Coordinates of C-alpha atoms in Angstrom, one line a residue:
X241 CA 125.5 123.1 95.9
X242 CA 124.0 126.4 94.8
X243 CA 121.0 127.4 96.9
X244 CA 117.6 128.0 95.3
X245 CA 116.7 131.7 95.5
X246 CA 113.1 132.1 96.5
X247 CA 110.6 135.0 96.6
X248 CA 107.2 135.0 98.4
X249 CA 104.3 136.8 96.9
X250 CA 101.5 137.5 99.4
X251 CA 102.5 137.5 103.1
X252 CA 99.2 136.8 104.9
X253 CA 98.5 134.1 107.4
X254 CA 99.3 131.1 105.2
X255 CA 102.7 132.5 104.2
X256 CA 103.6 133.5 107.8
X257 CA 102.4 130.4 109.5
X258 CA 103.2 127.7 107.0
X259 CA 105.3 128.4 104.0
X260 CA 108.0 130.9 105.2
X261 CA 108.8 128.8 108.3
X262 CA 108.9 125.6 106.2
X263 CA 111.3 127.0 103.6
X264 CA 113.4 128.6 106.4
X265 CA 114.0 125.1 107.8
X266 CA 115.6 124.2 104.4
X267 CA 118.2 127.0 104.6
X268 CA 120.9 124.6 103.5
X269 CA 119.0 124.3 100.1
X270 CA 117.0 127.5 99.7
X271 CA 117.3 131.2 100.5
X272 CA 114.2 133.4 100.8
X273 CA 115.6 136.6 99.3
X274 CA 112.5 138.8 99.3
X275 CA 108.8 139.2 99.8
X276 CA 106.0 141.3 98.2
X277 CA 102.4 142.1 99.2
X278 CA 99.8 144.6 98.2
X279 CA 100.1 145.8 101.8
X280 CA 103.7 147.1 101.8
X281 CA 103.8 147.7 105.5
X282 CA 102.9 144.1 106.2
X283 CA 105.6 143.1 103.8
X284 CA 108.2 145.1 105.8
X285 CA 106.9 143.6 109.1
X286 CA 107.1 140.0 107.8
X287 CA 110.5 140.6 106.2
X288 CA 111.8 142.0 109.5
X289 CA 110.3 139.1 111.6
X290 CA 111.8 136.4 109.4
X291 CA 115.1 138.2 108.6
X292 CA 114.4 138.5 104.9
X293 CA 116.5 141.1 103.1
X294 CA 114.4 142.5 100.3
X295 CA 110.9 144.0 100.2
X296 CA 109.4 144.5 96.7
X297 CA 106.7 147.0 95.8
X298 CA 105.6 145.0 92.7
X299 CA 105.8 141.2 92.3
X300 CA 107.4 141.3 88.9
X301 CA 110.4 143.3 90.3
X302 CA 111.6 140.1 92.0
X303 CA 111.6 137.8 89.0
X304 CA 115.1 138.7 87.9
X305 CA 116.5 138.0 91.3
X306 CA 114.9 134.6 92.1
X307 CA 114.8 131.1 90.8
X308 CA 111.3 130.4 92.2
X309 CA 108.3 132.1 93.8
X310 CA 105.7 131.0 96.3
X311 CA 102.3 132.5 95.6
X312 CA 100.0 133.0 98.6
X313 CA 97.5 135.6 97.3
X314 CA 93.7 135.5 97.1
X315 CA 92.6 132.9 94.5
X316 CA 91.7 135.6 91.9
X317 CA 95.4 136.4 91.4
X318 CA 96.8 132.8 91.3
X319 CA 96.7 132.5 87.5
X320 CA 97.9 136.1 86.7
X321 CA 100.9 135.9 88.9
X322 CA 101.8 132.3 88.1
X323 CA 101.8 133.0 84.4
X324 CA 103.8 136.1 84.8
X325 CA 106.4 134.3 86.8
X326 CA 106.6 131.3 84.4
X327 CA 106.9 133.6 81.4
X328 CA 109.8 135.3 83.2
X329 CA 111.5 131.9 83.6
X330 CA 110.8 131.3 87.3
X331 CA 109.5 128.1 88.9
X332 CA 106.2 128.5 90.7
X333 CA 104.7 127.1 93.9
X334 CA 101.1 128.3 94.0
X335 CA 98.8 127.8 97.0
X336 CA 95.6 125.8 96.5
X337 CA 93.2 126.0 94.7
X338 CA 95.2 126.2 91.5
X339 CA 93.0 129.0 90.2
X340 CA 89.4 130.3 90.0
X341 CA 88.4 127.8 87.3
X342 CA 89.7 125.3 84.8
X343 CA 90.1 127.8 82.1
X344 CA 92.7 129.7 84.2
X345 CA 94.3 126.3 85.1
X346 CA 94.7 125.6 81.4
X347 CA 96.5 128.9 80.8
X348 CA 98.8 128.2 83.7
X349 CA 99.8 124.8 82.4
X350 CA 100.4 126.2 78.9
X351 CA 102.7 128.8 80.4
X352 CA 104.6 126.1 82.4
X353 CA 105.0 123.9 79.3
X354 CA 106.1 126.9 77.2
X355 CA 108.7 128.0 79.8
X356 CA 109.9 124.6 80.8
X357 CA 109.6 125.7 84.4
X358 CA 107.9 123.8 87.3
X359 CA 104.4 124.6 88.4
X360 CA 103.5 123.1 91.8
X361 CA 100.1 123.4 93.7
X362 CA 99.8 123.4 97.5
X363 CA 97.7 120.3 98.1
X364 CA 99.7 119.3 101.2
X365 CA 97.3 116.7 102.5
X366 CA 99.0 114.3 100.1
X367 CA 102.2 114.6 102.2
X368 CA 100.7 113.4 105.5
X369 CA 101.6 109.9 106.9
X370 CA 97.9 108.9 106.6
X371 CA 97.7 109.8 102.9
X372 CA 101.1 108.2 102.0
X373 CA 100.2 105.0 103.8
X374 CA 96.8 104.9 102.0
X375 CA 98.4 105.5 98.6
X376 CA 100.9 102.7 99.2
X377 CA 98.2 100.3 100.3
X378 CA 96.0 101.0 97.3
X379 CA 99.0 100.7 94.9
X380 CA 99.6 97.2 96.4
X381 CA 96.0 96.2 95.6
X382 CA 94.4 96.3 99.0
X383 CA 91.2 97.8 97.6
X384 CA 91.3 96.4 94.1
X385 CA 88.9 98.1 91.7
X386 CA 87.2 100.9 93.6
X387 CA 83.4 101.0 93.8
X388 CA 82.5 103.8 96.2
X389 CA 84.6 106.6 97.8
X390 CA 83.1 108.6 100.7
X391 CA 84.5 112.0 101.6
X392 CA 83.6 114.4 104.3
X393 CA 85.4 117.6 105.3
X394 CA 83.1 119.1 107.9
X395 CA 83.6 121.9 110.4
X396 CA 80.9 122.8 112.9
X397 CA 81.4 126.6 113.2
X398 CA 84.6 127.7 111.5
X399 CA 83.9 130.3 108.8
X400 CA 87.2 132.1 108.4
X401 CA 86.5 135.6 109.9
X402 CA 89.7 137.1 108.5
X403 CA 91.1 137.9 105.1
X404 CA 88.9 137.7 102.1
X405 CA 87.6 134.2 102.4
X406 CA 83.9 135.2 102.1
X407 CA 84.5 137.5 99.1
X408 CA 83.3 135.6 96.0
X409 CA 85.0 138.0 93.5
X410 CA 88.4 137.4 95.1
X411 CA 88.0 133.7 96.1
X412 CA 85.6 132.3 93.6
X413 CA 83.7 130.4 96.3
X414 CA 83.7 129.4 100.0
X415 CA 84.0 126.1 101.8
X416 CA 84.4 124.0 98.6
X417 CA 87.2 126.0 96.9
X418 CA 88.9 126.7 100.2
X419 CA 88.7 123.6 102.4
X420 CA 86.9 120.8 100.5
X421 CA 89.4 121.0 97.7
X422 CA 92.0 119.4 99.9
X423 CA 89.9 116.2 100.5
X424 CA 88.7 116.3 96.9
X425 CA 92.4 116.3 95.7
X426 CA 93.4 113.6 98.1
X427 CA 90.4 111.3 97.1
X428 CA 91.3 111.8 93.4
X429 CA 94.9 111.0 94.0
X430 CA 94.0 107.8 95.8
X431 CA 91.7 106.8 92.9
X432 CA 94.6 107.1 90.5
X433 CA 93.4 107.3 86.9
X434 CA 89.6 107.5 87.6
X435 CA 88.0 109.9 85.1
X436 CA 85.0 111.8 86.4
X437 CA 82.2 112.0 83.8
X438 CA 79.1 113.4 85.7
X439 CA 78.6 115.6 88.8
X440 CA 75.4 116.4 90.7
X441 CA 76.1 119.1 93.3
X442 CA 74.3 121.4 95.7
X443 CA 75.7 124.4 97.6
X444 CA 74.2 126.1 100.7
X445 CA 74.9 129.3 102.7
X446 CA 71.6 129.8 104.6
X447 CA 73.3 129.2 107.9
X448 CA 75.9 131.9 107.5
X449 CA 73.3 134.3 106.2
X450 CA 71.3 134.0 109.4
X451 CA 72.0 136.7 112.1
X452 CA 73.6 136.0 115.5
X453 CA 75.5 132.9 114.5
X454 CA 78.1 131.4 116.7
X455 CA 81.5 131.2 115.0
X456 CA 84.8 129.8 116.4
X457 CA 87.0 131.6 113.8
X458 CA 86.4 135.2 114.2
X459 CA 83.4 137.4 113.0
X460 CA 81.9 138.0 109.6
X461 CA 79.0 140.0 108.2
X462 CA 76.0 137.7 107.6
X463 CA 74.4 140.4 105.4
X464 CA 77.3 140.4 102.9
X465 CA 78.1 136.7 103.1
X466 CA 78.1 135.5 99.4
X467 CA 79.9 132.2 99.2
X468 CA 79.0 128.6 100.0
X469 CA 79.3 127.4 103.6
X470 CA 78.1 123.8 102.9
X471 CA 78.3 121.6 99.8
X472 CA 77.2 118.1 98.9
X473 CA 77.7 116.2 95.7
X474 CA 77.7 112.9 93.9
X475 CA 80.4 112.2 91.3
X476 CA 80.3 109.3 88.8
X477 CA 83.4 108.1 87.1
X478 CA 84.1 106.5 83.7
X479 CA 84.7 103.1 85.2
X480 CA 81.3 103.1 87.0
X481 CA 82.7 103.9 90.4
X482 CA 81.2 106.8 92.4
X483 CA 82.1 109.4 95.1
X484 CA 79.9 110.8 97.8
X485 CA 81.5 114.2 98.7
X486 CA 80.5 116.7 101.4
X487 CA 82.3 119.7 102.9
X488 CA 81.3 122.5 105.2
X489 CA 82.6 125.5 107.1
X490 CA 79.4 125.7 109.2
X491 CA 77.2 122.7 110.0
X492 CA 74.9 121.7 112.8
X493 CA 76.9 118.6 113.8
X494 CA 78.4 117.3 117.0
X495 CA 82.0 118.1 116.1
X496 CA 84.4 118.7 113.2
X497 CA 84.8 115.6 111.0
X498 CA 87.3 114.5 108.4
X499 CA 86.6 111.3 106.6
X500 CA 87.9 109.5 103.5
X501 CA 87.1 105.9 102.9
X502 CA 87.0 103.6 99.8
X503 CA 85.1 100.3 99.3
X504 CA 86.4 98.2 96.5
X505 CA 86.1 94.7 95.1
X506 CA 89.1 93.3 97.1
X507 CA 88.8 95.3 100.2
X508 CA 88.1 98.6 101.9
X509 CA 90.2 101.3 103.4
X510 CA 89.7 104.2 105.8
X511 CA 92.2 107.0 106.0
X512 CA 91.2 108.7 109.3
X513 CA 92.1 106.7 111.3
X514 CA 94.0 104.4 109.0
X515 CA 92.2 101.0 108.7
X516 CA 92.0 98.2 106.2
X517 CA 89.0 95.8 105.9
X518 CA 89.3 92.6 103.9
X519 CA 87.7 89.1 103.8
X520 CA 90.3 86.4 104.3
X521 CA 90.4 82.8 105.3
X522 CA 86.6 82.6 105.5
X523 CA 86.2 85.5 107.9
X524 CA 86.6 89.3 108.0
X525 CA 89.9 91.1 108.9
X526 CA 90.1 94.6 110.3
X527 CA 93.6 96.0 110.5
X528 CA 94.8 99.2 112.0
X529 CA 98.0 101.2 111.7
X530 CA 99.3 104.4 113.2
X531 CA 99.5 106.9 110.4
X532 CA 98.8 110.5 111.6
X533 CA 97.4 113.5 109.8
X534 CA 100.1 116.1 110.8
X535 CA 99.8 119.1 108.6
X536 CA 103.1 120.7 109.9
X537 CA 105.1 117.7 108.9
X538 CA 103.2 117.6 105.6
X539 CA 104.0 121.3 104.9
X540 CA 107.7 120.5 105.5
X541 CA 107.7 117.6 103.1
X542 CA 105.8 119.6 100.5
X543 CA 108.4 122.4 100.7
X544 CA 111.3 119.9 100.4
X545 CA 109.6 118.2 97.4
X546 CA 109.3 121.6 95.6
X547 CA 112.9 122.6 96.3
X548 CA 114.3 119.3 95.3
X549 CA 112.2 119.3 92.1
X550 CA 113.5 122.7 91.2
X551 CA 117.0 121.4 91.8
X552 CA 116.3 118.4 89.5
X553 CA 116.6 115.9 92.4
X554 CA 113.0 114.5 92.3
X555 CA 109.6 114.9 90.7
X556 CA 106.7 116.9 91.9
X557 CA 104.2 115.0 94.0
X558 CA 101.3 117.2 92.9
X559 CA 101.2 117.6 89.2
X560 CA 99.5 120.7 87.7
X561 CA 97.3 118.5 85.5
X562 CA 96.0 116.7 88.6
X563 CA 95.2 120.1 90.3
X564 CA 93.4 121.2 87.2
X565 CA 91.2 118.0 87.5
X566 CA 90.2 119.1 91.0
X567 CA 89.3 122.6 89.7
X568 CA 87.2 121.0 86.9
X569 CA 85.2 119.1 89.6
X570 CA 84.8 122.3 91.6
X571 CA 83.5 124.1 88.5
X572 CA 81.1 121.3 87.8
X573 CA 79.7 121.2 91.4
X574 CA 79.1 124.9 91.4
X575 CA 77.6 124.7 87.9
X576 CA 75.3 121.8 88.9
X577 CA 74.0 123.7 91.9
X578 CA 73.4 126.9 89.9
X579 CA 71.5 125.1 87.1
X580 CA 69.8 122.5 89.3
X581 CA 70.9 119.5 87.2
X582 CA 73.7 117.1 86.8
X583 CA 76.7 118.2 84.7
X584 CA 78.8 116.2 82.3
X585 CA 82.5 116.6 82.4
X586 CA 84.6 116.5 79.3
X587 CA 87.9 114.7 79.5

């Protein structure tokens, strides 16, 4: 079988620590033929470390030599580079979030449809054992019609003190668009066809704009901090169900917390740890199963899904239309906070 030829655009931490190693483990199916980054010296260093042959000065120089690209740049450039690659006839794997806003997502999907090439988005939480088990349980009717979904993606003191994570122009936002988007995507995936219709959201950054803050993930300038470090929201869906959603980089809580649970007509489900709650035989049943949240395993599965999809062997797990829906919710949460009112979402 002919190997998929792959290029990597943006070789910062997420490329070095997740994507390049994951694709390297699939060397029987894929070959990373080159890398490109605005920092050419870093590109050379990464290429040498991972034994990659080519270093490109401009990302469009690699399009004629690859079948697919992995985009790991700041969010501002996701749409621009993805569209250029798709227009050149190249499959695209783009890190989350899909883009800075829904308008950019729409342009990316149009380019993918026009080119006939694949557009995958890096929401790798879907590939964990916990998420897969929850999805299967919901498909088999454990929850029934969902009523309330509760989501928390909270970190105590973990503002990323590297890269451009606190730069609004380059990232579009902070904890929500960087971290909360993972749990938002997962919750929407588990809710299947639920259509959001109204969002009430509030963003905060007062903690990170206070001097002398403790931070576990490096240092940042509180005076120039310009993105959200904490977000809360309430989402209503067309079928009458609701979602309580909260995320944070920096909160005064006991410890980091990741939570996703659903309460439905027929039962309830908790993802972390995986548990099912149902009334049966005149009493209540609580069931547990070992289904871990291993992000390394998830990244490997995600890479394999992308490669196999490019080779025509399977379908993408994360569809671009689904990732666009997450971006629409992010837009609405930010808009709601800025305007101080709930925001209606058009289908």
